[in-house]
Coordinates of C-alpha atoms in Angstrom, one line a residue:
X1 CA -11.0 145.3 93.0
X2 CA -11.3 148.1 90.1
X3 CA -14.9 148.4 88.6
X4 CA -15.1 148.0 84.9
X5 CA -15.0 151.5 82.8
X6 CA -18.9 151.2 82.0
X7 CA -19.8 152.7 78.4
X8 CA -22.4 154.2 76.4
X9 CA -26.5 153.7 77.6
X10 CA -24.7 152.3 80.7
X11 CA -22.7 155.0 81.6
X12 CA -24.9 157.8 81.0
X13 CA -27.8 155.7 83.5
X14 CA -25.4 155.0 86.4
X15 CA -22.2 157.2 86.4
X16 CA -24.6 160.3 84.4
X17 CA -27.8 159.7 86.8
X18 CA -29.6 159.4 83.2
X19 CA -28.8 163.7 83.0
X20 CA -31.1 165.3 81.0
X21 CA -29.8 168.9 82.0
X22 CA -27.0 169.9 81.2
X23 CA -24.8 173.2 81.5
X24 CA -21.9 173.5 79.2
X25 CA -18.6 174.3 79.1
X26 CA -17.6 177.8 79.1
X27 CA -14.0 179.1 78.9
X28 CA -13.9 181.1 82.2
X29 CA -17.3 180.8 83.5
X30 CA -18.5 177.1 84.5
X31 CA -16.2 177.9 87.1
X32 CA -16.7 175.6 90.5
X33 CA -19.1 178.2 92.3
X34 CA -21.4 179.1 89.0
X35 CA -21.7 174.7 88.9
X36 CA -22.7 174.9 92.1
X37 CA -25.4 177.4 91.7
X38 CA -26.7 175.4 89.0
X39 CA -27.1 172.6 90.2
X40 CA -29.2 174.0 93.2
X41 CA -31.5 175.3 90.6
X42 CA -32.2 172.2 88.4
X43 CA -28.8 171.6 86.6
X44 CA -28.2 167.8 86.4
X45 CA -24.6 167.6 84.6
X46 CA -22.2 169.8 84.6
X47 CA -18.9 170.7 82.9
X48 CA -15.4 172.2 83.8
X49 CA -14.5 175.3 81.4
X50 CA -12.3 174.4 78.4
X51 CA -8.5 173.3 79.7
X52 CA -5.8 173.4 77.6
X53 CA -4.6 169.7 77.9
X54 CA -0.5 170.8 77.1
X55 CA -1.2 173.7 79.4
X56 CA -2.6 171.2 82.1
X57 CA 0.5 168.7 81.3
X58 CA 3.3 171.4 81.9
X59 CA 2.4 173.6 84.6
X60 CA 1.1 172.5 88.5
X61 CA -0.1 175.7 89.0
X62 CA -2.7 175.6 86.0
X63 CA -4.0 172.0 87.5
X64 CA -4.3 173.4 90.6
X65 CA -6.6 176.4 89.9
X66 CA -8.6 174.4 87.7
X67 CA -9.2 171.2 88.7
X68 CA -7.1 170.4 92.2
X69 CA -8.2 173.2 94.0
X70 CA -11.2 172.0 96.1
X71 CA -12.3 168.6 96.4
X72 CA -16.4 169.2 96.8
X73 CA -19.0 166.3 96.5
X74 CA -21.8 168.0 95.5
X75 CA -19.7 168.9 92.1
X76 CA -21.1 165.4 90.6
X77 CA -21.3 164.4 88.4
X78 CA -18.4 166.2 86.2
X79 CA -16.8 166.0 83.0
X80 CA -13.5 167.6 82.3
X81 CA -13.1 168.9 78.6
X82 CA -9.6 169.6 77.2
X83 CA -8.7 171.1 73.8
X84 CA -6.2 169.2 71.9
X85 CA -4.3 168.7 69.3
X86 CA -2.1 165.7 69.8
X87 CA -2.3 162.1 70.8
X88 CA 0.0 161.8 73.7
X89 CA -0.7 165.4 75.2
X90 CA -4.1 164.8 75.4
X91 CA -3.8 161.4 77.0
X92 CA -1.3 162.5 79.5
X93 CA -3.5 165.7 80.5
X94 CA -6.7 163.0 81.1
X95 CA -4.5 161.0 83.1
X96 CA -4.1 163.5 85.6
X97 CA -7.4 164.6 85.5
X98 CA -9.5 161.2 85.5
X99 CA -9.3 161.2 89.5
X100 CA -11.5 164.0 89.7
X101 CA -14.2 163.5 87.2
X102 CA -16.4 161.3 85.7
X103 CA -15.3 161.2 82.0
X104 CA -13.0 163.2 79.5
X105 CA -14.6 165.1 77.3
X106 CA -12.5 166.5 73.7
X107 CA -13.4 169.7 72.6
X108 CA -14.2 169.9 69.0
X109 CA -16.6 172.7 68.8
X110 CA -15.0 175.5 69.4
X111 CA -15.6 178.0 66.3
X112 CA -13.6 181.1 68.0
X113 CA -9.9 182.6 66.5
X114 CA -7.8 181.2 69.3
X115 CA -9.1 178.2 68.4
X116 CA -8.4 178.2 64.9
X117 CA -4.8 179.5 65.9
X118 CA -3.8 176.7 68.4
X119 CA -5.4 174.4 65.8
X120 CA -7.9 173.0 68.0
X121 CA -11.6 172.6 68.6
X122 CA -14.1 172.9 65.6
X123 CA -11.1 173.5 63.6
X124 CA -9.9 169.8 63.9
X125 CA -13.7 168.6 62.7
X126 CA -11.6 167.9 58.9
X127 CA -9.1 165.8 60.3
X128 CA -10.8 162.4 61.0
X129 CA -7.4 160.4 61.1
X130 CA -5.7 162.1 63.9
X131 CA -9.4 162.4 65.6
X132 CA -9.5 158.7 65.3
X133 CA -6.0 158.4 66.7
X134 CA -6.8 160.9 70.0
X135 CA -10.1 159.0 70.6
X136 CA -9.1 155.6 70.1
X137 CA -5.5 156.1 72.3
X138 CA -7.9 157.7 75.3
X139 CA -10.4 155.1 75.1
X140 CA -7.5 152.5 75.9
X141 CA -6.1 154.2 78.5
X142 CA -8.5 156.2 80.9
X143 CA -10.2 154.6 83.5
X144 CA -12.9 156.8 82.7
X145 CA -15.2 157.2 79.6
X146 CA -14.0 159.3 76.4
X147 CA -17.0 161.8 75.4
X148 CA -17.2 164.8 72.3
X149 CA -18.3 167.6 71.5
X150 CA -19.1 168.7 68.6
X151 CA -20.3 171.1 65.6
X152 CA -22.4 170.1 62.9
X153 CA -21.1 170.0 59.1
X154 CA -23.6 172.2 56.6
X155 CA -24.3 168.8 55.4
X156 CA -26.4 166.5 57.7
X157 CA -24.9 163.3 55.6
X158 CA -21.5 164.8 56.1
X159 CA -22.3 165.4 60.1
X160 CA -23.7 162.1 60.7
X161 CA -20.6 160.2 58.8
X162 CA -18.3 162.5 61.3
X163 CA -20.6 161.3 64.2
X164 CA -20.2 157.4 63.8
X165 CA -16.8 158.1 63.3
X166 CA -16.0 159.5 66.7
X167 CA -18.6 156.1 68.2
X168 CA -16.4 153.8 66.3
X169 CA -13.2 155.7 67.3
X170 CA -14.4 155.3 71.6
X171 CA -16.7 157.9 72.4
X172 CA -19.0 156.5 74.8
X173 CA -21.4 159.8 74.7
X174 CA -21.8 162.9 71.9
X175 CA -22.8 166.1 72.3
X176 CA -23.8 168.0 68.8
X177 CA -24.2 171.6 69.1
X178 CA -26.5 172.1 66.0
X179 CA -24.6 175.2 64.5
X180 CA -21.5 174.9 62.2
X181 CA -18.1 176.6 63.2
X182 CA -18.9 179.2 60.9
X183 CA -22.2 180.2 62.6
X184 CA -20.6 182.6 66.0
X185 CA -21.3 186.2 67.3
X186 CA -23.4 188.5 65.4
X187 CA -23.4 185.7 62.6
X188 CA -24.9 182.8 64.9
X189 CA -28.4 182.7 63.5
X190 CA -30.8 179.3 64.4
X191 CA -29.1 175.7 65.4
X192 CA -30.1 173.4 63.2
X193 CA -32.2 170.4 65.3
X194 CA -32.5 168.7 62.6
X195 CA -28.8 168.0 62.1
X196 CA -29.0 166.3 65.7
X197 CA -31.7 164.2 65.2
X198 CA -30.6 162.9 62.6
X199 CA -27.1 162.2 64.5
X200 CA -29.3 160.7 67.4
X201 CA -31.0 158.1 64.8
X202 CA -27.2 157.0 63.3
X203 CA -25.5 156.5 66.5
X204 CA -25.9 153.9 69.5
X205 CA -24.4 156.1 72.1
X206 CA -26.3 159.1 74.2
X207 CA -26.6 162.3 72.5
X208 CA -26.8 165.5 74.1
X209 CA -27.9 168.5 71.8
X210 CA -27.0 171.9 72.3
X211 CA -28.4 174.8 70.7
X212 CA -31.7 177.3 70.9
X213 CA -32.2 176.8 74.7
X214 CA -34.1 179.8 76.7
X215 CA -36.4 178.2 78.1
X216 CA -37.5 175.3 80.0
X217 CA -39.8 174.5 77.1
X218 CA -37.4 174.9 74.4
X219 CA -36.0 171.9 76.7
X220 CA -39.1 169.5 76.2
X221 CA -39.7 170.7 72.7
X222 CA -35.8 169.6 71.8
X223 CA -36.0 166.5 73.0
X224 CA -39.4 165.5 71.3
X225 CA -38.6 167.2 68.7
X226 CA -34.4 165.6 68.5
X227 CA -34.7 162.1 70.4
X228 CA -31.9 163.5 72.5
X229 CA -31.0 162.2 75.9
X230 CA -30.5 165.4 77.2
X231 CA -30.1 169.5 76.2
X232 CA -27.3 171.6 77.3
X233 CA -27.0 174.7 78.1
X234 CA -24.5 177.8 77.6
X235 CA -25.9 181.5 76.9
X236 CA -29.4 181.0 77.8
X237 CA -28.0 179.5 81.7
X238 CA -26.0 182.5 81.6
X239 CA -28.2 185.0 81.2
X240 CA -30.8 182.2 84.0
X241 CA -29.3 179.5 86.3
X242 CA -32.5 178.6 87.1
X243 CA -33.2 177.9 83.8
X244 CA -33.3 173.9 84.4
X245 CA -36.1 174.7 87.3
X246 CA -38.4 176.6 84.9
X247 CA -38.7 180.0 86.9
X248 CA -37.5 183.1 85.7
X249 CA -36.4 184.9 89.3
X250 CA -35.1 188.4 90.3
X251 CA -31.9 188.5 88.9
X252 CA -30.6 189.7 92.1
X253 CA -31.7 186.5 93.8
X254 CA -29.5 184.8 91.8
X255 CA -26.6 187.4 91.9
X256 CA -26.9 186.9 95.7
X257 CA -27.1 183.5 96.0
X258 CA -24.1 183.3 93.5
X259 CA -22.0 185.9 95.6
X260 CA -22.3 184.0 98.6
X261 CA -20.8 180.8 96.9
X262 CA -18.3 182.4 95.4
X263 CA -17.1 183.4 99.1
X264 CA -17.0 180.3 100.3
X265 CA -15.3 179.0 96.7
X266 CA -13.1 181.7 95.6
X267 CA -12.3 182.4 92.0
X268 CA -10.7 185.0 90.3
X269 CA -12.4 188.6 90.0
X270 CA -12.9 188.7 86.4
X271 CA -15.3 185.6 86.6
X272 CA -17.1 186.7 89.1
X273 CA -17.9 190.1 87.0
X274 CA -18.7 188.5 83.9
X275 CA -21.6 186.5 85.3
X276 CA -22.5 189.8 86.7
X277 CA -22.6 191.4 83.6
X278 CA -24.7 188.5 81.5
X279 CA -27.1 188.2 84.9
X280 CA -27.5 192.5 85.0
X281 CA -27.7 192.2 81.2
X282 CA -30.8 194.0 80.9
X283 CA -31.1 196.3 83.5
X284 CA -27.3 197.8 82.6
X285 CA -28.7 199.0 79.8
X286 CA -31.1 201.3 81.6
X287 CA -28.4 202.3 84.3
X288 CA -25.8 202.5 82.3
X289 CA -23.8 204.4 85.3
X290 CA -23.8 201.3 87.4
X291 CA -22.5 199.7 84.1
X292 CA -19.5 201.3 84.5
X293 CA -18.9 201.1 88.5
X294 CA -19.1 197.1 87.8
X295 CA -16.7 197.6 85.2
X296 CA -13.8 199.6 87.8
X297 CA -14.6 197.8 91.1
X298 CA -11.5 195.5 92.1
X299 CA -12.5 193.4 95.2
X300 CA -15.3 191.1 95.6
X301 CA -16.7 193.6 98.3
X302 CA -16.9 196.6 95.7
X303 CA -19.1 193.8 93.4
X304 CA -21.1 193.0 96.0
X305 CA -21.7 196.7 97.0
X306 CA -22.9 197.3 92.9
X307 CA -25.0 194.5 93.1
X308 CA -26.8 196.1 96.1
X309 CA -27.1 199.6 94.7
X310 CA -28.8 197.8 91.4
X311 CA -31.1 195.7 93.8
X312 CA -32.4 199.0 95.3
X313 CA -33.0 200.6 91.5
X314 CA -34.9 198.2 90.9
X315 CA -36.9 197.9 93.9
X316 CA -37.6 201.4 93.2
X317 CA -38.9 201.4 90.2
X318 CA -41.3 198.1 91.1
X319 CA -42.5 200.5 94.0
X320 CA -43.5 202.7 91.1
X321 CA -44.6 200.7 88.4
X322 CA -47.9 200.8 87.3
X323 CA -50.2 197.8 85.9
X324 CA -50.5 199.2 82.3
X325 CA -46.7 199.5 82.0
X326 CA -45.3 197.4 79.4
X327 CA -41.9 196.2 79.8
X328 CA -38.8 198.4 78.7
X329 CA -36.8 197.7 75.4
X330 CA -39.5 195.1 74.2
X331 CA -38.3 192.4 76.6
X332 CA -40.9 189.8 77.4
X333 CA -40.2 190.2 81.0
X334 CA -39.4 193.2 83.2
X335 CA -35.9 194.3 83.2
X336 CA -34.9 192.7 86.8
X337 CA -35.8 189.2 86.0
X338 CA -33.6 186.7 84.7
X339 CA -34.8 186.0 80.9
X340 CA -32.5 185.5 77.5
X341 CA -30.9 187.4 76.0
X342 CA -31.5 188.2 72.0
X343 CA -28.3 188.6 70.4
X344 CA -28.1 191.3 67.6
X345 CA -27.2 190.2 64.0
X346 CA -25.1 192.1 61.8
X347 CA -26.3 195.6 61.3
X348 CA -27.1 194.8 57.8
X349 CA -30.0 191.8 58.5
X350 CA -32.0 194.2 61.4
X351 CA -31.9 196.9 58.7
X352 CA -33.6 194.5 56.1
X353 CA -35.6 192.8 58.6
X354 CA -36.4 196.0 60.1
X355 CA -37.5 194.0 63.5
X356 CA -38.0 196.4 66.0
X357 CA -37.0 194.3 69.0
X358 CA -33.7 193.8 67.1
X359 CA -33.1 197.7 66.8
X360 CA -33.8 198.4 70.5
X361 CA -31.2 196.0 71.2
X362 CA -28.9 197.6 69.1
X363 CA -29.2 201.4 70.4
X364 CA -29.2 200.0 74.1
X365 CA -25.8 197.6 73.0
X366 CA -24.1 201.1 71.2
X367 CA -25.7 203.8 73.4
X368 CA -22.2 203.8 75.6
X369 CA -20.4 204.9 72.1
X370 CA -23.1 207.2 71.4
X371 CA -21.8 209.9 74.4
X372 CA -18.5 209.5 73.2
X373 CA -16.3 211.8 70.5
X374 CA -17.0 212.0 67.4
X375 CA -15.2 208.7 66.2
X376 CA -17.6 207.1 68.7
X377 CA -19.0 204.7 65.8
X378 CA -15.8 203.0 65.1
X379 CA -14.4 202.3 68.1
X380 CA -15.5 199.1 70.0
X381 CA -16.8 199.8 73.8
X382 CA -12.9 198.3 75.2
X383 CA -11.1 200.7 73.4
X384 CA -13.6 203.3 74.5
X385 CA -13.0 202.6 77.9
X386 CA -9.2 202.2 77.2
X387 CA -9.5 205.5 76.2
X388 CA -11.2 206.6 79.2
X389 CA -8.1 205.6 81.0
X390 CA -5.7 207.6 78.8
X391 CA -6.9 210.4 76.4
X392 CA -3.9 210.2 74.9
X393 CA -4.0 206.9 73.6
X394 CA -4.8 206.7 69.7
X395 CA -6.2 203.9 67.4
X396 CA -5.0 204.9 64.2
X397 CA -2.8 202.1 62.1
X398 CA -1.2 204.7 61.0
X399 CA 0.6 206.4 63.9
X400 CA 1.3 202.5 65.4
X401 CA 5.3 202.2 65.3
X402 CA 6.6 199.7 62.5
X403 CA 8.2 197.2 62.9
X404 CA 10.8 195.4 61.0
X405 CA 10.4 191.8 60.9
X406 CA 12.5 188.8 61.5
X407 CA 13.1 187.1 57.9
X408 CA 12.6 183.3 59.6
X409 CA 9.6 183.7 61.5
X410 CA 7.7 187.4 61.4
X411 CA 8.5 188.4 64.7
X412 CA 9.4 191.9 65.5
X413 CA 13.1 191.7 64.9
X414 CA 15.6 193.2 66.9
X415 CA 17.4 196.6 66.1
X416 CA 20.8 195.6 66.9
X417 CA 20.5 191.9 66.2
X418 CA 23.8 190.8 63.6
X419 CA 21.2 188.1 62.0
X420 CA 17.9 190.1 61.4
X421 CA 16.0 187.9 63.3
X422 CA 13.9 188.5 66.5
X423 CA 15.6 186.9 69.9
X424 CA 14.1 183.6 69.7
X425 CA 15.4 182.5 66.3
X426 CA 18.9 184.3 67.0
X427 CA 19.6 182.3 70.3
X428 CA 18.6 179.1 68.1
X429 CA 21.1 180.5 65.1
X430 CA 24.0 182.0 67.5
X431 CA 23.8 178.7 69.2
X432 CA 24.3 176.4 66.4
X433 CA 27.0 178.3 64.8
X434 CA 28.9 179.5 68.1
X435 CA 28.6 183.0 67.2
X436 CA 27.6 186.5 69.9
X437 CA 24.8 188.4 69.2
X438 CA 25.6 191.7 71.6
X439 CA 22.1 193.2 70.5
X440 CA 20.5 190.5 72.0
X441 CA 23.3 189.8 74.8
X442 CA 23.9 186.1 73.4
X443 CA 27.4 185.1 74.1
X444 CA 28.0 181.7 73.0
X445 CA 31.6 182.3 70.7
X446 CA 32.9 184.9 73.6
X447 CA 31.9 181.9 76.4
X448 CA 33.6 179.3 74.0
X449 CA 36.6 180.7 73.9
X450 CA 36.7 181.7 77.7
X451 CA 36.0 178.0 78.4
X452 CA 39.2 176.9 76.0
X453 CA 41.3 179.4 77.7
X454 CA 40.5 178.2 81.1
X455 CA 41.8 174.8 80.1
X456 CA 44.7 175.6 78.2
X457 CA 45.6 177.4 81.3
X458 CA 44.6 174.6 83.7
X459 CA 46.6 172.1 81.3
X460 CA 50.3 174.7 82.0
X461 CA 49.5 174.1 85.6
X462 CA 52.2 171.7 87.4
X463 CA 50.1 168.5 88.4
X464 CA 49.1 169.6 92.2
X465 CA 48.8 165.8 93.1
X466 CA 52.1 164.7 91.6
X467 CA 54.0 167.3 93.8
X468 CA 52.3 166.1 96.7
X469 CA 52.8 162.8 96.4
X470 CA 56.7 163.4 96.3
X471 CA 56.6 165.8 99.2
X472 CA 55.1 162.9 101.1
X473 CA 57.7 160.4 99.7
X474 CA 60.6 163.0 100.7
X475 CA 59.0 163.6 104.5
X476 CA 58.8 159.3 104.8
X477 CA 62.9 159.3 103.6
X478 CA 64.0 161.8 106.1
X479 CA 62.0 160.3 108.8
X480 CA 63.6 156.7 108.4
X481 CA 67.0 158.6 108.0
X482 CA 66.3 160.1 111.0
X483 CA 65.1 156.7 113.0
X484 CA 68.4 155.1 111.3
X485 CA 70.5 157.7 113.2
X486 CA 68.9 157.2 116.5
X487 CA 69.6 154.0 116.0

């Protein structure tokens, strides 16, 4: 007999285990092995990264590395998010996906450029018809419950309007990250907590709130301070999985530990480097050498062999450290345990602030440009490194090659093309008028005519059954002319 799809207070008690801990979704890194480290260390809740639900629809392949690839029971419980923009599309994708979570959650907080490009995420957070559509069309037919999360509005009547629309619309649980989609990078300042409680008091569905969370205290504090059911968690679990437990551990206890999971769970290099990166965060600034070796390695043994050599640093300068040694770069903490990590504003607010901690982060973030030539200030750390790998590569505008674009869509166009258009829209235009394009090496008119000349031809041909049907008749009259005779 199928159990009844349990909503709201009821869901988040049974199917949630009443979760107060939560870590978030993150686009390649609340991969399976980083969940399971969590969860060791406190984390109640946990989220897939960020799936594109046509993406997910389409291709096997995609399912498979994401969500089909290992079937583990202490991954529970889960919520899937997908980023959508359509209805159907996102109903199909939680279809396939509802066998292997708990509930579907829709992204609409996403405040990055990709997003705003695929028209998805925070930048849907205008269009409450069509959100009312995806919401209501999931709710009806997932076994499973429909859950958001969101950004806030500037305006807390605006956000908590937006909110009881997405609870009328289905959503059995809301997660309200307490910064708008304009609020990202250098630019992300404080989350707003009081935007979420007063979501909390408008709704009667669990609330989640996400935002300002380094601590285990800033934990307690938002829930008092919020009503929220539970807090989730992105940078600050990051930069300390064992956030949810309240320690701050070596950081290479955690690399370690994490290392060993990922062995047993693979997942692809780049992930595994990343967490790296935010869990060294600290101490890469000091050995700024071993930066870079994490940054070339290209096997999983050549990480682990990094993360050794940064163990021993460090247990080399604990050796040495002295009791009236304060920690470097103003941290609260010594460099080899897990803490948060500050992020810099823009360059502009720490020079009218003038807050010191702020500018040590700044000279330990740029000192990597610093040793470079003398266009060192304008070119970001990737294209530094890019151009590590090639001196010879430039990043002047004006030496890139121009292009001439196609006059339907923008495309580079090609050189040789008889429309002016790049090769997508001439195979749609040569196709519709049965013309050739040899720049691209569309055929369509020269394949036309073939095609009629091959029939015309076949149509002259003498009609092969006709012939032998009157040889057969001929062979039968000689025969009985023949048996007549004998006879």
């Amino acid at each position: 007999m199928k159990m009844p799809k349990l909503k709201g207070f009821e869901f988040w008690r049974n199917t949630l285990r009443g979760a107060r801990y939560v870590v978030a979704p993150m686009v390649d890194q609340s991969e399976l092995a980083w969940r399971l480290l969590c969860r060791r260390h406190g984390a109640q809740l946990c989220y897939t990264p960020m799936l594109h639900a046509q993406v997910f629809v389409r291709d096997a392949n995609y399912r498979k590395e994401n969500l089909y690839c290992e079937v583990c029971p202490e991954d529970r419980p889960l919520i899937v998010q997908f980023c959508a923009n359509d209805p159907e599309v996102f109903v199909q994708a939680a279809l396939l996906a509802q066998d292997y979570c708990d509930a579907i959650d829709l992204n609409l907080g996403c405040p990055q450029m990709i997003a705003k490009r695929g028209h998805y995420g925070a930048f849907l957070q205008e269009e409450w018809d069509l959100l009312r559509r995806m919401i209501t069309l999931a709710n009806e037919k997932l076994s499973v419950p429909i859950t958001c999360k969101i950004r806030v509005f500037p305006e807390i009547a605006k956000t908590v309007k937006y909110a009881q629309l997405l609870e009328a619309a289905g959503c059995q649980l809301l997660t309200v990250h307490g910064r708008t989609k304009e609020q990202k990078g250098p630019l992300a300042g404080v989350a707003s907590w009081e935007h979420i409680q007063a979501v909390r008091k408008s709704v009667n569905i669990p609330v989640f709130a996400n935002g300002n969370i380094q601590y285990l205290s800033d934990v307690e504090q938002c829930i008092q301070k919020t009503g929220a059911h539970g807090v989730m968690s992105a940078e600050g679990n990051l930069h300390n999985p064992a956030l949810f437990e309240g320690r701050n551990p070596v950081v290479w206890e955690m690399a370690e530990e994490y290392l060993e999971i990922v062995q047993q769970y693979p997942c692809p290099l780049s992930y595994v480097r990343a967490h790296l990166f935010k869990l060294w965060h600290h101490t890469l600034q000091i050995h700024q050498q071993l930066r870079d070796e994490l940054a070339k390695v290209k096997t999983l043994e050549g990480l682990v062999a990094v993360n050794k050599e940064l163990k021993l640093h460090c247990q080399e300068e604990m050796a040495n450290l002295k009791e009236e040694d304060k920690p470097k770069g103003a941290l609260p903490f010594s460099h080899w345990i897990c803490q948060p990590y500050m992020r810099p504003g823009p360059k502009e607010t720490c020079k009218e602030n003038g807050t010191k901690a702020m500018e040590g982060s700044n000279r330990g973030k740029r000192a990597l440009e610093d040793e470079d030539d003398g266009c060192s200030d304008s070119l970001s750390k990737n294209k530094q490194k890019k151009k590590l790998r090639n001196p010879n590569k430039t990043f002047d505008p004006s030496l890139k090659p121009k292009y001439a674009k196609c006059d339907q869509c923008g495309n580079p166009k090609g050189n040789k093309c008889v429309f002016n258009l790049c090769r997508g829209c001439c195979k749609k235009r040569a196709f519709r008028e049965t013309a050739d394009c040899p720049g691209h090496g569309l055929l369509f008119k020269t394949k036309y005519e073939k095609s009629l000349l091959w029939k015309s031809s076949q149509s002259n041909l003498p009609n092969t059954e006709t012939i032998a049907q009157k040889g057969e008749m001929k062979e039968t009259r000689l025969l009985k002319e023949s048996i007549d005779g004998v006879a």
